[in-house]
Amino acid sequence: MEPREMILVLGANGQIGTELVTALRAKYGATSVIASDIRQARDNSNGPFELLDIMNPVAVNEAFAKHKVTQVYHLAAILSATGEQNPRLAWQVNMDGLLNVLEASVQFGVKKVFWPSSIAVFGNHSKKRLTPQYAVTDPDTIYGISKLAGERWCNYYYRTRGLDVRSLRYPGLISYGSKPGGGTTDYAVEIFYEAKAHGQYTCFLREDQRLPMMYMPDAIKATLALMEADGDKLRIRSSYNVSSLSFTPAELANAIKVQLPLFAVNYAPDFRQVIAETWPGSIDDNYARLDWGWEPDYDLQAMVADMLVHIPN
Ligand code: NAD
Ligand code: AKB
């Protein structure tokens, strides 16, 4: 019989972790998935939860040893907009935290590690439309710089230590399960709450700022598919481009107006507009489609309809 998987999720109380933990528990059983975060969960009744700071290597090692961890999903990070407010902290959490996790994974014989990168690895000189896997990567934000360096560290641990690290360059993620945590793409979640609550929204990006996006069910599907894929077929051990939606704030607003005709949007671009301008508008994810059969389920209309059903009035 195969030994039982013990899965540790770091940064589990964020936008992705909240939904990924539920999906992992449905697949592996509640007690096989240990959720952890630096802050308490709103509700930790669905399975084991621990307070854990990824910046503390001793505590990280203790958690790996105590739970006999076989798989890790490392989600703890400081995102793009918050990172620009405190670049040194963002670098420390995103970089030192990742190295603590990679080191512990080698030391405790973890079988597989998932760590997300981002479209933030791209920059001003990257091709903007259908940005390829191996485009120029010249990020301007400290977040993007830390993600690019993280990708290289993951590839390094795979190559030199044989660690089975797998990674996706997520686009902006849209969900209703938990609010986003300080990114440039957060407008695409906020807009739904404001549309429902107040019938109007002031967007911090320009109306024509196209960005790659993905609905959370597709992000969870991509994550689990990559983690279940045959390792021999994975040609990329830095991070895979993965793509689904591509729209501007005006296009998103129009899709919402189909269902809420009185919804009104104003535009007041702030410092996040400057970040968004350096990112691609759409992504070429051919490697993901060929290597592990990636295909998203949601288009813009289906995503909008599902969000509006789930967000309370
Ligand atoms: P989030 O900000 O919503 O959640 C991050 C979680 O990490 C939070 O619950 C926070 O409390 C926790 N955390 C912060 N510092 C910590 C520390 N020192 N120790 C332990 N936990 C700590 O972020 P998210 O949107 O869930 O993103 C998860 C990962 O996916 C991040 O690596 C992020 O860069 C990446 N990503 C997210 C998106 C997106 O649109 N959400 C897009 C691309 C990549
Ligand atoms: C952010 O905007 O910082 C994130 C991301 C695209 O990495 N949502």
Tab-separated table of C-alpha atoms and ligand atoms in Angstrom:
chain	number	residue	atom	x	y	z
A	1	MET	CA	0.000	0.000	0.000
A	2	GLU	CA	1.206	3.547	-0.849
A	3	PRO	CA	2.132	5.543	2.272
A	4	ARG	CA	-0.400	8.217	3.203
A	5	GLU	CA	0.264	11.691	1.754
A	6	MET	CA	0.752	14.458	4.344
A	7	ILE	CA	0.315	17.840	2.717
A	8	LEU	CA	1.457	21.119	4.264
A	9	VAL	CA	-0.011	24.356	2.858
A	10	LEU	CA	1.957	27.491	3.802
A	11	GLY	CA	0.121	30.824	3.520
A	12	ALA	CA	-3.156	28.892	3.578
A	13	ASN	CA	-5.409	31.770	4.692
A	14	GLY	CA	-4.931	33.858	1.553
A	15	GLN	CA	-6.962	34.155	-1.640
A	16	ILE	CA	-5.628	30.927	-3.169
A	17	GLY	CA	-4.987	28.916	-0.011
A	18	THR	CA	-8.560	29.261	1.215
A	19	GLU	CA	-9.818	27.426	-1.886
A	20	LEU	CA	-6.842	25.148	-2.480
A	21	VAL	CA	-7.053	23.676	1.031
A	22	THR	CA	-10.716	22.803	0.429
A	23	ALA	CA	-9.841	21.126	-2.888
A	24	LEU	CA	-6.903	19.215	-1.379
A	25	ARG	CA	-9.025	18.044	1.578
A	26	ALA	CA	-11.725	16.813	-0.809
A	27	LYS	CA	-9.061	14.780	-2.609
A	28	TYR	CA	-6.817	13.542	0.216
A	29	GLY	CA	-9.054	13.749	3.300
A	30	ALA	CA	-9.240	16.535	5.893
A	31	THR	CA	-6.613	15.219	8.290
A	32	SER	CA	-4.006	14.747	5.528
A	33	VAL	CA	-3.913	18.482	4.766
A	34	ILE	CA	-2.338	20.798	7.349
A	35	ALA	CA	-3.200	24.436	6.709
A	36	SER	CA	-0.733	26.990	8.103
A	37	ASP	CA	-0.331	30.745	8.050
A	38	ILE	CA	1.240	33.573	10.029
A	39	ARG	CA	-2.276	34.700	10.999
A	40	GLN	CA	-5.241	32.818	12.446
A	41	ALA	CA	-7.881	31.424	10.129
A	42	ARG	CA	-11.363	32.922	10.246
A	43	ASP	CA	-12.622	29.388	10.521
A	44	ASN	CA	-10.313	26.442	11.112
A	45	SER	CA	-12.952	23.860	11.863
A	46	ASN	CA	-12.510	21.962	8.572
A	47	GLY	CA	-9.171	20.360	9.410
A	48	PRO	CA	-5.814	20.861	11.110
A	49	PHE	CA	-4.426	24.419	11.227
A	50	GLU	CA	-1.151	25.782	12.660
A	51	LEU	CA	0.327	29.207	13.065
A	52	LEU	CA	3.634	29.145	11.175
A	53	ASP	CA	5.956	31.949	10.020
A	54	ILE	CA	7.936	30.869	6.942
A	55	MET	CA	10.664	33.336	7.979
A	56	ASN	CA	11.481	31.137	10.957
A	57	PRO	CA	13.543	28.191	9.603
A	58	VAL	CA	13.505	26.351	12.937
A	59	ALA	CA	9.709	26.443	13.100
A	60	VAL	CA	9.469	25.421	9.431
A	61	ASN	CA	11.750	22.420	10.034
A	62	GLU	CA	9.759	21.450	13.131
A	63	ALA	CA	6.493	21.481	11.181
A	64	PHE	CA	7.984	19.334	8.393
A	65	ALA	CA	9.328	16.816	10.930
A	66	LYS	CA	6.228	16.755	13.145
A	67	HIS	CA	3.787	16.099	10.288
A	68	LYS	CA	6.077	13.836	8.218
A	69	VAL	CA	5.272	16.062	5.263
A	70	THR	CA	5.256	14.446	1.790
A	71	GLN	CA	3.941	17.400	-0.287
A	72	VAL	CA	4.183	21.152	0.182
A	73	TYR	CA	2.151	23.973	-1.342
A	74	HIS	CA	4.068	27.155	-0.545
A	75	LEU	CA	1.707	30.120	-1.050
A	76	ALA	CA	2.955	32.621	1.544
A	77	ALA	CA	4.142	35.831	-0.123
A	78	ILE	CA	3.829	39.612	-0.308
A	79	LEU	CA	2.085	40.585	-3.556
A	80	SER	CA	2.914	43.312	-6.076
A	81	ALA	CA	1.137	46.412	-4.744
A	82	THR	CA	1.899	45.741	-1.059
A	83	GLY	CA	5.480	44.851	-2.014
A	84	GLU	CA	6.067	48.320	-3.450
A	85	GLN	CA	5.100	49.819	-0.043
A	86	ASN	CA	7.822	47.793	1.711
A	87	PRO	CA	10.285	46.362	-0.841
A	88	ARG	CA	12.782	44.981	1.677
A	89	LEU	CA	10.092	43.064	3.575
A	90	ALA	CA	8.697	41.722	0.284
A	91	TRP	CA	12.148	40.517	-0.760
A	92	GLN	CA	12.746	38.857	2.619
A	93	VAL	CA	9.381	37.073	2.799
A	94	ASN	CA	9.346	36.031	-0.856
A	95	MET	CA	13.014	34.995	-1.059
A	96	ASP	CA	14.172	33.890	2.400
A	97	GLY	CA	10.809	32.212	2.957
A	98	LEU	CA	11.144	30.235	-0.282
A	99	LEU	CA	14.709	29.188	0.553
A	100	ASN	CA	13.616	28.009	4.020
A	101	VAL	CA	10.922	25.879	2.383
A	102	LEU	CA	13.164	24.463	-0.352
A	103	GLU	CA	15.887	23.594	2.188
A	104	ALA	CA	13.428	21.901	4.573
A	105	SER	CA	11.914	19.998	1.640
A	106	VAL	CA	15.311	18.522	0.759
A	107	GLN	CA	16.215	17.852	4.396
A	108	PHE	CA	12.954	16.027	5.186
A	109	GLY	CA	12.659	14.126	1.888
A	110	VAL	CA	9.490	15.842	0.641
A	111	LYS	CA	8.255	14.200	-2.581
A	112	LYS	CA	6.746	17.246	-4.341
A	113	VAL	CA	6.698	21.022	-3.841
A	114	PHE	CA	4.329	23.516	-5.459
A	115	TRP	CA	5.330	27.185	-5.509
A	116	PRO	CA	3.540	29.817	-7.602
A	117	SER	CA	5.257	32.407	-9.728
A	118	SER	CA	3.395	35.173	-11.556
A	119	ILE	CA	3.009	37.097	-14.800
A	120	ALA	CA	4.879	39.771	-12.775
A	121	VAL	CA	8.172	38.173	-13.944
A	122	PHE	CA	7.607	39.954	-17.267
A	123	GLY	CA	8.460	43.597	-17.848
A	124	ASN	CA	8.605	46.499	-20.260
A	125	HIS	CA	10.624	44.659	-22.890
A	126	SER	CA	8.579	41.442	-22.843
A	127	LYS	CA	6.297	40.826	-25.814
A	128	LYS	CA	2.896	42.174	-24.664
A	129	ARG	CA	0.534	39.964	-26.658
A	130	LEU	CA	0.641	36.191	-26.224
A	131	THR	CA	3.855	36.522	-24.218
A	132	PRO	CA	5.847	33.319	-24.802
A	133	GLN	CA	7.331	31.058	-22.132
A	134	TYR	CA	10.855	32.214	-22.912
A	135	ALA	CA	10.212	35.944	-23.348
A	136	VAL	CA	12.448	38.718	-22.040
A	137	THR	CA	11.943	38.881	-18.274
A	138	ASP	CA	12.839	42.329	-16.926
A	139	PRO	CA	10.434	42.943	-14.011
A	140	ASP	CA	10.270	46.415	-12.452
A	141	THR	CA	8.508	45.541	-9.175
A	142	ILE	CA	10.258	43.961	-6.204
A	143	TYR	CA	7.520	41.304	-6.341
A	144	GLY	CA	8.364	40.452	-9.953
A	145	ILE	CA	12.088	40.447	-9.195
A	146	SER	CA	11.523	38.044	-6.278
A	147	LYS	CA	9.333	35.766	-8.449
A	148	LEU	CA	11.942	35.647	-11.205
A	149	ALA	CA	14.717	34.853	-8.714
A	150	GLY	CA	12.392	32.277	-7.084
A	151	GLU	CA	11.875	30.546	-10.430
A	152	ARG	CA	15.620	30.224	-10.851
A	153	TRP	CA	16.004	28.866	-7.287
A	154	CYS	CA	13.284	26.265	-7.947
A	155	ASN	CA	15.020	25.189	-11.136
A	156	TYR	CA	18.335	25.082	-9.238
A	157	TYR	CA	16.956	22.834	-6.483
A	158	TYR	CA	15.450	20.516	-9.113
A	159	ARG	CA	18.730	20.338	-11.041
A	160	THR	CA	21.238	20.114	-8.189
A	161	ARG	CA	19.245	18.488	-5.349
A	162	GLY	CA	16.722	16.411	-7.277
A	163	LEU	CA	13.798	18.187	-5.556
A	164	ASP	CA	10.533	17.733	-7.513
A	165	VAL	CA	9.465	21.402	-7.588
A	166	ARG	CA	6.558	22.421	-9.818
A	167	SER	CA	5.381	25.933	-10.559
A	168	LEU	CA	2.866	28.046	-12.481
A	169	ARG	CA	3.054	31.699	-13.485
A	170	TYR	CA	-0.484	32.522	-12.382
A	171	PRO	CA	-2.191	35.498	-14.010
A	172	GLY	CA	-4.490	37.719	-11.896
A	173	LEU	CA	-6.895	35.438	-10.047
A	174	ILE	CA	-10.596	36.169	-9.591
A	175	SER	CA	-12.555	34.555	-6.774
A	176	TYR	CA	-15.310	35.055	-4.214
A	177	GLY	CA	-14.035	32.695	-1.484
A	178	SER	CA	-11.532	35.126	0.043
A	179	LYS	CA	-10.556	38.725	-0.740
A	180	PRO	CA	-7.270	39.253	-2.669
A	181	GLY	CA	-4.162	40.182	-0.705
A	182	GLY	CA	-2.641	43.390	-2.133
A	183	GLY	CA	-2.054	42.835	-5.841
A	184	THR	CA	-2.333	44.951	-8.982
A	185	THR	CA	-5.055	42.704	-10.418
A	186	ASP	CA	-7.281	43.030	-7.312
A	187	TYR	CA	-9.629	45.436	-9.144
A	188	ALA	CA	-11.082	42.449	-11.000
A	189	VAL	CA	-12.399	41.086	-7.682
A	190	GLU	CA	-13.296	44.382	-5.961
A	191	ILE	CA	-15.450	45.427	-8.925
A	192	PHE	CA	-17.909	42.576	-8.263
A	193	TYR	CA	-18.365	43.436	-4.574
A	194	GLU	CA	-18.889	47.133	-5.371
A	195	ALA	CA	-21.242	46.358	-8.269
A	196	LYS	CA	-23.402	44.254	-5.965
A	197	ALA	CA	-23.206	46.503	-2.880
A	198	HIS	CA	-23.266	50.022	-4.389
A	199	GLY	CA	-23.911	49.737	-8.119
A	200	GLN	CA	-20.760	51.700	-8.817
A	201	TYR	CA	-16.971	51.252	-8.690
A	202	THR	CA	-13.921	53.501	-9.005
A	203	CYS	CA	-11.217	51.478	-10.736
A	204	PHE	CA	-7.540	52.067	-9.921
A	205	LEU	CA	-6.449	50.965	-13.409
A	206	ARG	CA	-7.137	52.678	-16.747
A	207	GLU	CA	-10.195	51.440	-18.605
A	208	ASP	CA	-8.071	50.041	-21.485
A	209	GLN	CA	-5.410	48.264	-19.371
A	210	ARG	CA	-5.496	44.690	-20.671
A	211	LEU	CA	-4.174	41.992	-18.311
A	212	PRO	CA	-4.180	38.179	-18.247
A	213	MET	CA	-6.622	36.770	-15.693
A	214	MET	CA	-8.041	33.436	-14.534
A	215	TYR	CA	-11.064	32.316	-12.531
A	216	MET	CA	-10.139	30.499	-9.305
A	217	PRO	CA	-11.695	27.117	-10.239
A	218	ASP	CA	-9.388	27.071	-13.271
A	219	ALA	CA	-6.392	28.043	-11.110
A	220	ILE	CA	-7.134	25.178	-8.710
A	221	LYS	CA	-7.629	22.799	-11.647
A	222	ALA	CA	-4.272	23.871	-13.161
A	223	THR	CA	-2.472	23.498	-9.822
A	224	LEU	CA	-3.774	19.993	-9.155
A	225	ALA	CA	-3.189	18.902	-12.772
A	226	LEU	CA	0.429	20.058	-12.666
A	227	MET	CA	1.010	18.325	-9.323
A	228	GLU	CA	-0.506	15.076	-10.640
A	229	ALA	CA	1.333	15.182	-13.982
A	230	ASP	CA	3.994	12.634	-14.889
A	231	GLY	CA	7.237	14.320	-13.783
A	232	ASP	CA	9.132	12.933	-16.780
A	233	LYS	CA	6.868	14.921	-19.119
A	234	LEU	CA	7.520	18.282	-17.403
A	235	ARG	CA	10.069	20.166	-19.477
A	236	ILE	CA	9.911	23.268	-17.308
A	237	ARG	CA	11.150	23.319	-13.708
A	238	SER	CA	11.307	27.092	-13.376
A	239	SER	CA	7.616	27.985	-13.903
A	240	TYR	CA	4.990	27.308	-16.586
A	241	ASN	CA	3.094	30.070	-18.390
A	242	VAL	CA	-0.597	29.324	-17.886
A	243	SER	CA	-3.402	31.279	-19.471
A	244	SER	CA	-7.160	31.644	-19.530
A	245	LEU	CA	-8.820	35.095	-19.765
A	246	SER	CA	-7.556	38.439	-21.072
A	247	PHE	CA	-9.629	41.604	-20.635
A	248	THR	CA	-9.580	45.316	-19.814
A	249	PRO	CA	-11.503	46.943	-16.930
A	250	ALA	CA	-13.958	48.374	-19.491
A	251	GLU	CA	-14.587	44.925	-20.991
A	252	LEU	CA	-15.132	43.445	-17.517
A	253	ALA	CA	-17.487	46.300	-16.583
A	254	ASN	CA	-19.491	45.734	-19.800
A	255	ALA	CA	-19.798	42.011	-19.055
A	256	ILE	CA	-21.124	42.864	-15.557
A	257	LYS	CA	-23.537	45.458	-17.032
A	258	VAL	CA	-25.180	42.742	-19.122
A	259	GLN	CA	-26.552	41.437	-15.823
A	260	LEU	CA	-26.594	44.689	-13.803
A	261	PRO	CA	-27.519	47.343	-16.414
A	262	LEU	CA	-27.342	50.286	-13.957
A	263	PHE	CA	-23.755	49.494	-12.868
A	264	ALA	CA	-21.421	52.508	-13.373
A	265	VAL	CA	-17.592	52.598	-13.339
A	266	ASN	CA	-15.215	55.577	-12.925
A	267	TYR	CA	-11.486	55.427	-13.507
A	268	ALA	CA	-8.890	56.942	-11.142
A	269	PRO	CA	-5.578	55.234	-11.998
A	270	ASP	CA	-3.027	55.176	-9.154
A	271	PHE	CA	0.469	53.678	-8.658
A	272	ARG	CA	-0.878	50.245	-9.610
A	273	GLN	CA	-1.465	51.496	-13.167
A	274	VAL	CA	2.304	51.984	-13.503
A	275	ILE	CA	2.847	48.359	-12.445
A	276	ALA	CA	0.130	47.011	-14.749
A	277	GLU	CA	1.645	48.777	-17.774
A	278	THR	CA	4.791	46.678	-17.431
A	279	TRP	CA	2.865	43.370	-17.528
A	280	PRO	CA	1.624	41.399	-20.550
A	281	GLY	CA	-1.934	41.632	-21.885
A	282	SER	CA	-2.155	37.937	-22.728
A	283	ILE	CA	-0.021	34.811	-22.329
A	284	ASP	CA	1.046	31.967	-24.622
A	285	ASP	CA	0.779	28.763	-22.598
A	286	ASN	CA	1.676	26.192	-25.252
A	287	TYR	CA	4.137	24.305	-23.041
A	288	ALA	CA	1.461	23.765	-20.360
A	289	ARG	CA	-1.033	22.528	-22.964
A	290	LEU	CA	1.484	20.125	-24.524
A	291	ASP	CA	3.240	18.854	-21.379
A	292	TRP	CA	0.314	18.263	-19.010
A	293	GLY	CA	-2.827	18.881	-21.047
A	294	TRP	CA	-3.801	22.293	-19.647
A	295	GLU	CA	-7.142	23.696	-20.811
A	296	PRO	CA	-9.265	26.250	-18.918
A	297	ASP	CA	-13.032	25.846	-18.409
A	298	TYR	CA	-14.213	29.441	-17.908
A	299	ASP	CA	-14.561	32.251	-20.455
A	300	LEU	CA	-15.353	35.850	-19.432
A	301	GLN	CA	-19.157	35.434	-19.531
A	302	ALA	CA	-19.127	32.200	-17.519
A	303	MET	CA	-16.778	33.689	-14.901
A	304	VAL	CA	-18.896	36.859	-14.510
A	305	ALA	CA	-22.132	34.871	-14.208
A	306	ASP	CA	-20.654	32.604	-11.530
A	307	MET	CA	-19.131	35.498	-9.534
A	308	LEU	CA	-22.430	37.418	-9.514
A	309	VAL	CA	-24.328	34.352	-8.319
A	310	HIS	CA	-21.954	33.837	-5.384
A	311	ILE	CA	-21.336	37.404	-4.160
A	312	PRO	CA	-24.009	38.519	-1.697
A	313	ASN	CA	-26.104	41.639	-2.396
B	1	NAD	P1	-2.551	36.323	-0.298
B	1	NAD	O1	-1.833	37.590	-0.019
B	1	NAD	O2	-4.018	36.339	-0.431
B	1	NAD	O3	-2.164	35.211	0.761
B	1	NAD	C1	-0.849	35.048	1.216
B	1	NAD	C2	-0.910	34.457	2.602
B	1	NAD	O4	0.436	34.346	3.077
B	1	NAD	C3	-1.679	35.333	3.599
B	1	NAD	O5	-2.696	34.587	4.222
B	1	NAD	C4	-0.607	35.778	4.598
B	1	NAD	O6	-1.093	35.878	5.931
B	1	NAD	C5	0.414	34.660	4.457
B	1	NAD	N1	1.762	35.079	4.874
B	1	NAD	C6	2.373	36.254	4.652
B	1	NAD	N2	3.582	36.258	5.235
B	1	NAD	C7	3.729	35.048	5.825
B	1	NAD	C8	4.757	34.454	6.591
B	1	NAD	N3	5.887	35.106	6.889
B	1	NAD	N4	4.587	33.182	7.034
B	1	NAD	C9	3.438	32.503	6.758
B	1	NAD	N5	2.417	33.035	6.057
B	1	NAD	C10	2.565	34.290	5.598
B	1	NAD	O7	-1.889	35.725	-1.645
B	1	NAD	P2	-2.547	34.730	-2.698
B	1	NAD	O8	-3.254	35.557	-3.703
B	1	NAD	O9	-3.237	33.635	-2.008
B	1	NAD	O10	-1.219	34.210	-3.406
B	1	NAD	C11	-0.594	33.004	-3.044
B	1	NAD	C12	0.624	32.831	-3.933
B	1	NAD	O11	0.228	32.866	-5.314
B	1	NAD	C13	1.680	33.914	-3.763
B	1	NAD	O12	2.969	33.360	-3.960
B	1	NAD	C14	1.385	34.847	-4.913
B	1	NAD	O13	2.518	35.556	-5.309
B	1	NAD	C15	0.950	33.881	-5.980
B	1	NAD	N6	0.135	34.506	-7.008
B	1	NAD	C16	-1.116	34.976	-6.716
B	1	NAD	C17	-1.865	35.572	-7.714
B	1	NAD	C18	-3.240	36.101	-7.445
B	1	NAD	O14	-3.830	36.766	-8.328
B	1	NAD	N7	-3.829	35.857	-6.285
B	1	NAD	C19	-1.336	35.692	-9.013
B	1	NAD	C20	-0.052	35.240	-9.257
B	1	NAD	C21	0.667	34.619	-8.255
B	2	AKB	C1	-0.653	40.748	-8.210
B	2	AKB	O1	-1.381	41.543	-8.838
B	2	AKB	O2	0.320	41.076	-7.530
B	2	AKB	C2	-0.959	39.263	-8.347
B	2	AKB	C3	-0.172	38.671	-9.465
B	2	AKB	C4	-0.653	38.801	-10.856
B	2	AKB	O3	0.863	38.111	-9.232
B	2	AKB	N1	-2.365	39.114	-8.520
